[in-house]
Amino acid sequence: MDIYQNAEQLKQIPLLSGSDTAQLKLLAFTSEALEFNSGEYLFKLNDHSDSVYVILEGEVDIVRDNDPSNVVILATVGKNNLLGEMGVFMDLPRNASIIAREPVKTLKIPANRFLKLVSESPATALEVMRQLSMKISSTSDMAIGLNNELRKLREQQN
């Protein structure tokens, strides 16, 4: 895929749809198109947050796998999703691993290029905030559900 095809594909991603064509071409030029087979890691828990990934095709599992005997799938996401942005924004190591559930095509965007795009494009920054807010809300809902299940289990034991 060439820079123009990558830029056109980036334009289809809701997160980047507010960016102008020149920004998307620069993003495509400075990004790396990568493919992963089923079971391959895009990145691992505690890796350096040096980039974000846009899923162009396929699905990935977001997992906590710090204990090999207890791997927890937190979510499954697919096309047009952005991954790794929280670590880039906070300049912290990855807080989960990402594993290809099936063959996956991605665009790996360097952290500095992604941060520049977000800081220069209010529409992109707003969409990133929306996505982060949805992730926080989803995580909060999951925590509440798990807390309720734990409470029920404790009640059953008593």
PDB file of C-alpha atoms in Angstrom:
ATOM      1  CA  MET A   1       0.000   0.000   0.000  1.00  0.00           C
ATOM      2  CA  ASP A   2       1.398   3.430  -0.868  1.00  0.00           C
ATOM      3  CA  ILE A   3       1.226   6.745   0.957  1.00  0.00           C
ATOM      4  CA  TYR A   4      -1.898   7.884  -0.930  1.00  0.00           C
ATOM      5  CA  GLN A   5      -3.766   4.648  -0.222  1.00  0.00           C
ATOM      6  CA  ASN A   6      -2.753   4.840   3.445  1.00  0.00           C
ATOM      7  CA  ALA A   7      -3.899   8.470   3.625  1.00  0.00           C
ATOM      8  CA  GLU A   8      -7.257   7.538   2.052  1.00  0.00           C
ATOM      9  CA  GLN A   9      -7.676   4.677   4.512  1.00  0.00           C
ATOM     10  CA  LEU A  10      -6.797   6.991   7.416  1.00  0.00           C
ATOM     11  CA  LYS A  11      -9.512   9.381   6.257  1.00  0.00           C
ATOM     12  CA  GLN A  12     -12.085   6.584   6.777  1.00  0.00           C
ATOM     13  CA  ILE A  13     -11.154   6.240  10.453  1.00  0.00           C
ATOM     14  CA  PRO A  14     -13.557   8.290  12.591  1.00  0.00           C
ATOM     15  CA  LEU A  15     -10.741   9.386  14.888  1.00  0.00           C
ATOM     16  CA  LEU A  16      -8.857  10.979  11.994  1.00  0.00           C
ATOM     17  CA  SER A  17     -11.737  12.060   9.769  1.00  0.00           C
ATOM     18  CA  GLY A  18     -11.420  15.686  10.909  1.00  0.00           C
ATOM     19  CA  SER A  19      -7.784  15.918   9.846  1.00  0.00           C
ATOM     20  CA  ASP A  20      -6.948  17.593   6.565  1.00  0.00           C
ATOM     21  CA  THR A  21      -5.500  15.649   3.632  1.00  0.00           C
ATOM     22  CA  ALA A  22      -1.992  17.093   4.028  1.00  0.00           C
ATOM     23  CA  GLN A  23      -1.870  15.974   7.676  1.00  0.00           C
ATOM     24  CA  LEU A  24      -3.061  12.499   6.724  1.00  0.00           C
ATOM     25  CA  LYS A  25      -0.457  12.182   3.956  1.00  0.00           C
ATOM     26  CA  LEU A  26       2.278  13.208   6.397  1.00  0.00           C
ATOM     27  CA  LEU A  27       0.910  10.746   8.943  1.00  0.00           C
ATOM     28  CA  ALA A  28       0.850   7.974   6.329  1.00  0.00           C
ATOM     29  CA  PHE A  29       4.404   8.857   5.243  1.00  0.00           C
ATOM     30  CA  THR A  30       5.770   8.765   8.796  1.00  0.00           C
ATOM     31  CA  SER A  31       3.833   5.629   9.786  1.00  0.00           C
ATOM     32  CA  GLU A  32       4.639   1.989   9.231  1.00  0.00           C
ATOM     33  CA  ALA A  33       2.155  -0.475   7.725  1.00  0.00           C
ATOM     34  CA  LEU A  34       2.450  -3.759   9.643  1.00  0.00           C
ATOM     35  CA  GLU A  35       0.720  -7.113   9.409  1.00  0.00           C
ATOM     36  CA  PHE A  36       0.366  -9.632  12.223  1.00  0.00           C
ATOM     37  CA  ASN A  37      -0.702 -13.265  12.128  1.00  0.00           C
ATOM     38  CA  SER A  38      -3.182 -14.740  14.552  1.00  0.00           C
ATOM     39  CA  GLY A  39      -1.559 -15.057  17.992  1.00  0.00           C
ATOM     40  CA  GLU A  40       1.191 -12.501  17.349  1.00  0.00           C
ATOM     41  CA  TYR A  41       1.729  -9.602  19.744  1.00  0.00           C
ATOM     42  CA  LEU A  42       1.413  -6.046  18.468  1.00  0.00           C
ATOM     43  CA  PHE A  43       2.967  -5.030  21.777  1.00  0.00           C
ATOM     44  CA  LYS A  44       3.352  -6.463  25.253  1.00  0.00           C
ATOM     45  CA  LEU A  45       2.503  -5.349  28.763  1.00  0.00           C
ATOM     46  CA  ASN A  46       5.207  -2.984  30.078  1.00  0.00           C
ATOM     47  CA  ASP A  47       6.729  -2.308  26.633  1.00  0.00           C
ATOM     48  CA  HIS A  48       7.779   1.284  26.012  1.00  0.00           C
ATOM     49  CA  SER A  49       4.881   3.364  24.624  1.00  0.00           C
ATOM     50  CA  ASP A  50       6.658   4.554  21.506  1.00  0.00           C
ATOM     51  CA  SER A  51       3.691   4.511  19.121  1.00  0.00           C
ATOM     52  CA  VAL A  52      -0.022   4.094  18.604  1.00  0.00           C
ATOM     53  CA  TYR A  53      -1.643   1.558  16.307  1.00  0.00           C
ATOM     54  CA  VAL A  54      -4.658   1.954  14.064  1.00  0.00           C
ATOM     55  CA  ILE A  55      -6.365  -1.319  13.213  1.00  0.00           C
ATOM     56  CA  LEU A  56      -7.029  -1.287   9.469  1.00  0.00           C
ATOM     57  CA  GLU A  57      -8.279  -4.881   9.154  1.00  0.00           C
ATOM     58  CA  GLY A  58      -8.935  -7.743  11.552  1.00  0.00           C
ATOM     59  CA  GLU A  59      -9.456  -8.022  15.299  1.00  0.00           C
ATOM     60  CA  VAL A  60      -7.164  -7.997  18.318  1.00  0.00           C
ATOM     61  CA  ASP A  61      -7.535  -8.984  21.954  1.00  0.00           C
ATOM     62  CA  ILE A  62      -6.490  -6.575  24.686  1.00  0.00           C
ATOM     63  CA  VAL A  63      -5.138  -8.788  27.466  1.00  0.00           C
ATOM     64  CA  ARG A  64      -3.520  -8.684  30.887  1.00  0.00           C
ATOM     65  CA  ASP A  65      -0.953 -11.450  30.764  1.00  0.00           C
ATOM     66  CA  ASN A  66       1.537 -10.623  33.507  1.00  0.00           C
ATOM     67  CA  ASP A  67       0.650 -13.996  35.075  1.00  0.00           C
ATOM     68  CA  PRO A  68       0.910 -16.696  32.354  1.00  0.00           C
ATOM     69  CA  SER A  69      -1.402 -18.978  34.335  1.00  0.00           C
ATOM     70  CA  ASN A  70      -4.113 -16.289  34.435  1.00  0.00           C
ATOM     71  CA  VAL A  71      -4.424 -14.446  31.111  1.00  0.00           C
ATOM     72  CA  VAL A  72      -7.439 -12.131  31.132  1.00  0.00           C
ATOM     73  CA  ILE A  73      -9.000 -10.846  27.914  1.00  0.00           C
ATOM     74  CA  LEU A  74     -10.158  -7.317  28.686  1.00  0.00           C
ATOM     75  CA  ALA A  75     -11.676  -6.557  25.291  1.00  0.00           C
ATOM     76  CA  THR A  76     -11.702  -7.449  21.619  1.00  0.00           C
ATOM     77  CA  VAL A  77     -11.535  -4.602  19.104  1.00  0.00           C
ATOM     78  CA  GLY A  78     -11.357  -4.364  15.342  1.00  0.00           C
ATOM     79  CA  LYS A  79     -11.175  -2.105  12.342  1.00  0.00           C
ATOM     80  CA  ASN A  80     -10.752   1.647  12.829  1.00  0.00           C
ATOM     81  CA  ASN A  81      -9.777   1.381  16.485  1.00  0.00           C
ATOM     82  CA  LEU A  82      -6.830   3.219  17.976  1.00  0.00           C
ATOM     83  CA  LEU A  83      -4.617   1.381  20.460  1.00  0.00           C
ATOM     84  CA  GLY A  84      -1.789   2.514  22.711  1.00  0.00           C
ATOM     85  CA  GLU A  85      -2.707   6.174  22.961  1.00  0.00           C
ATOM     86  CA  MET A  86      -2.999   6.218  26.765  1.00  0.00           C
ATOM     87  CA  GLY A  87       0.618   5.126  27.229  1.00  0.00           C
ATOM     88  CA  VAL A  88       1.739   7.713  24.676  1.00  0.00           C
ATOM     89  CA  PHE A  89      -0.199  10.532  26.361  1.00  0.00           C
ATOM     90  CA  MET A  90       1.053   9.593  29.839  1.00  0.00           C
ATOM     91  CA  ASP A  91       4.561   8.599  28.684  1.00  0.00           C
ATOM     92  CA  LEU A  92       4.208   5.355  30.632  1.00  0.00           C
ATOM     93  CA  PRO A  93       4.821   1.704  29.714  1.00  0.00           C
ATOM     94  CA  ARG A  94       2.002  -0.288  28.097  1.00  0.00           C
ATOM     95  CA  ASN A  95      -0.685  -1.307  30.603  1.00  0.00           C
ATOM     96  CA  ALA A  96      -1.855  -4.325  28.568  1.00  0.00           C
ATOM     97  CA  SER A  97      -0.755  -6.613  25.764  1.00  0.00           C
ATOM     98  CA  ILE A  98      -2.364  -6.610  22.330  1.00  0.00           C
ATOM     99  CA  ILE A  99      -2.592  -9.951  20.521  1.00  0.00           C
ATOM    100  CA  ALA A 100      -3.905 -10.513  16.995  1.00  0.00           C
ATOM    101  CA  ARG A 101      -7.052 -12.639  17.179  1.00  0.00           C
ATOM    102  CA  GLU A 102      -6.862 -13.192  13.417  1.00  0.00           C
ATOM    103  CA  PRO A 103      -4.668 -11.789  10.644  1.00  0.00           C
ATOM    104  CA  VAL A 104      -4.456  -8.053  11.293  1.00  0.00           C
ATOM    105  CA  LYS A 105      -3.289  -5.071   9.254  1.00  0.00           C
ATOM    106  CA  THR A 106      -2.248  -1.993  11.193  1.00  0.00           C
ATOM    107  CA  LEU A 107      -0.663   1.361  10.818  1.00  0.00           C
ATOM    108  CA  LYS A 108       1.959   2.048  13.486  1.00  0.00           C
ATOM    109  CA  ILE A 109       2.174   5.789  14.152  1.00  0.00           C
ATOM    110  CA  PRO A 110       5.216   7.088  16.044  1.00  0.00           C
ATOM    111  CA  ALA A 111       4.337   8.731  19.367  1.00  0.00           C
ATOM    112  CA  ASN A 112       5.839  12.116  18.455  1.00  0.00           C
ATOM    113  CA  ARG A 113       3.921  12.241  15.150  1.00  0.00           C
ATOM    114  CA  PHE A 114       0.652  11.265  16.840  1.00  0.00           C
ATOM    115  CA  LEU A 115       1.086  13.879  19.589  1.00  0.00           C
ATOM    116  CA  LYS A 116       1.864  16.533  16.968  1.00  0.00           C
ATOM    117  CA  LEU A 117      -1.290  15.651  15.015  1.00  0.00           C
ATOM    118  CA  VAL A 118      -3.455  15.812  18.146  1.00  0.00           C
ATOM    119  CA  SER A 119      -1.948  19.132  19.241  1.00  0.00           C
ATOM    120  CA  GLU A 120      -2.416  20.707  15.789  1.00  0.00           C
ATOM    121  CA  SER A 121      -5.899  19.415  14.984  1.00  0.00           C
ATOM    122  CA  PRO A 122      -8.756  20.344  17.334  1.00  0.00           C
ATOM    123  CA  ALA A 123     -11.119  17.938  15.528  1.00  0.00           C
ATOM    124  CA  THR A 124      -8.693  15.057  16.034  1.00  0.00           C
ATOM    125  CA  ALA A 125      -8.049  16.039  19.656  1.00  0.00           C
ATOM    126  CA  LEU A 126     -11.798  16.098  20.326  1.00  0.00           C
ATOM    127  CA  GLU A 127     -12.273  12.653  18.774  1.00  0.00           C
ATOM    128  CA  VAL A 128      -9.353  11.244  20.808  1.00  0.00           C
ATOM    129  CA  MET A 129     -10.976  12.654  23.958  1.00  0.00           C
ATOM    130  CA  ARG A 130     -14.277  11.015  22.982  1.00  0.00           C
ATOM    131  CA  GLN A 131     -12.598   7.647  22.463  1.00  0.00           C
ATOM    132  CA  LEU A 132     -10.673   7.903  25.723  1.00  0.00           C
ATOM    133  CA  SER A 133     -13.875   8.847  27.549  1.00  0.00           C
ATOM    134  CA  MET A 134     -15.643   5.810  26.076  1.00  0.00           C
ATOM    135  CA  LYS A 135     -12.763   3.566  27.187  1.00  0.00           C
ATOM    136  CA  ILE A 136     -12.885   5.005  30.704  1.00  0.00           C
ATOM    137  CA  SER A 137     -16.671   4.595  30.833  1.00  0.00           C
ATOM    138  CA  SER A 138     -16.445   1.016  29.587  1.00  0.00           C
ATOM    139  CA  THR A 139     -13.736   0.187  32.126  1.00  0.00           C
ATOM    140  CA  SER A 140     -15.809   1.747  34.895  1.00  0.00           C
ATOM    141  CA  ASP A 141     -18.867  -0.285  33.852  1.00  0.00           C
ATOM    142  CA  MET A 142     -16.745  -3.441  33.830  1.00  0.00           C
ATOM    143  CA  ALA A 143     -15.383  -2.676  37.304  1.00  0.00           C
ATOM    144  CA  ILE A 144     -18.896  -2.105  38.667  1.00  0.00           C
ATOM    145  CA  GLY A 145     -20.085  -5.399  37.145  1.00  0.00           C
ATOM    146  CA  LEU A 146     -17.132  -7.302  38.610  1.00  0.00           C
ATOM    147  CA  ASN A 147     -17.670  -5.681  41.993  1.00  0.00           C
ATOM    148  CA  ASN A 148     -21.336  -6.748  41.941  1.00  0.00           C
ATOM    149  CA  GLU A 149     -20.362 -10.322  41.038  1.00  0.00           C
ATOM    150  CA  LEU A 150     -17.802 -10.385  43.847  1.00  0.00           C
ATOM    151  CA  ARG A 151     -20.394  -9.109  46.318  1.00  0.00           C
ATOM    152  CA  LYS A 152     -22.848 -11.851  45.264  1.00  0.00           C
ATOM    153  CA  LEU A 153     -20.171 -14.528  45.673  1.00  0.00           C
ATOM    154  CA  ARG A 154     -19.353 -13.255  49.162  1.00  0.00           C
ATOM    155  CA  GLU A 155     -23.046 -13.290  50.068  1.00  0.00           C
ATOM    156  CA  GLN A 156     -23.350 -16.887  48.852  1.00  0.00           C
ATOM    157  CA  GLN A 157     -20.409 -17.919  51.042  1.00  0.00           C
ATOM    158  CA  ASN A 158     -22.048 -16.461  54.169  1.00  0.00           C
TER     159      ASN A 158
END
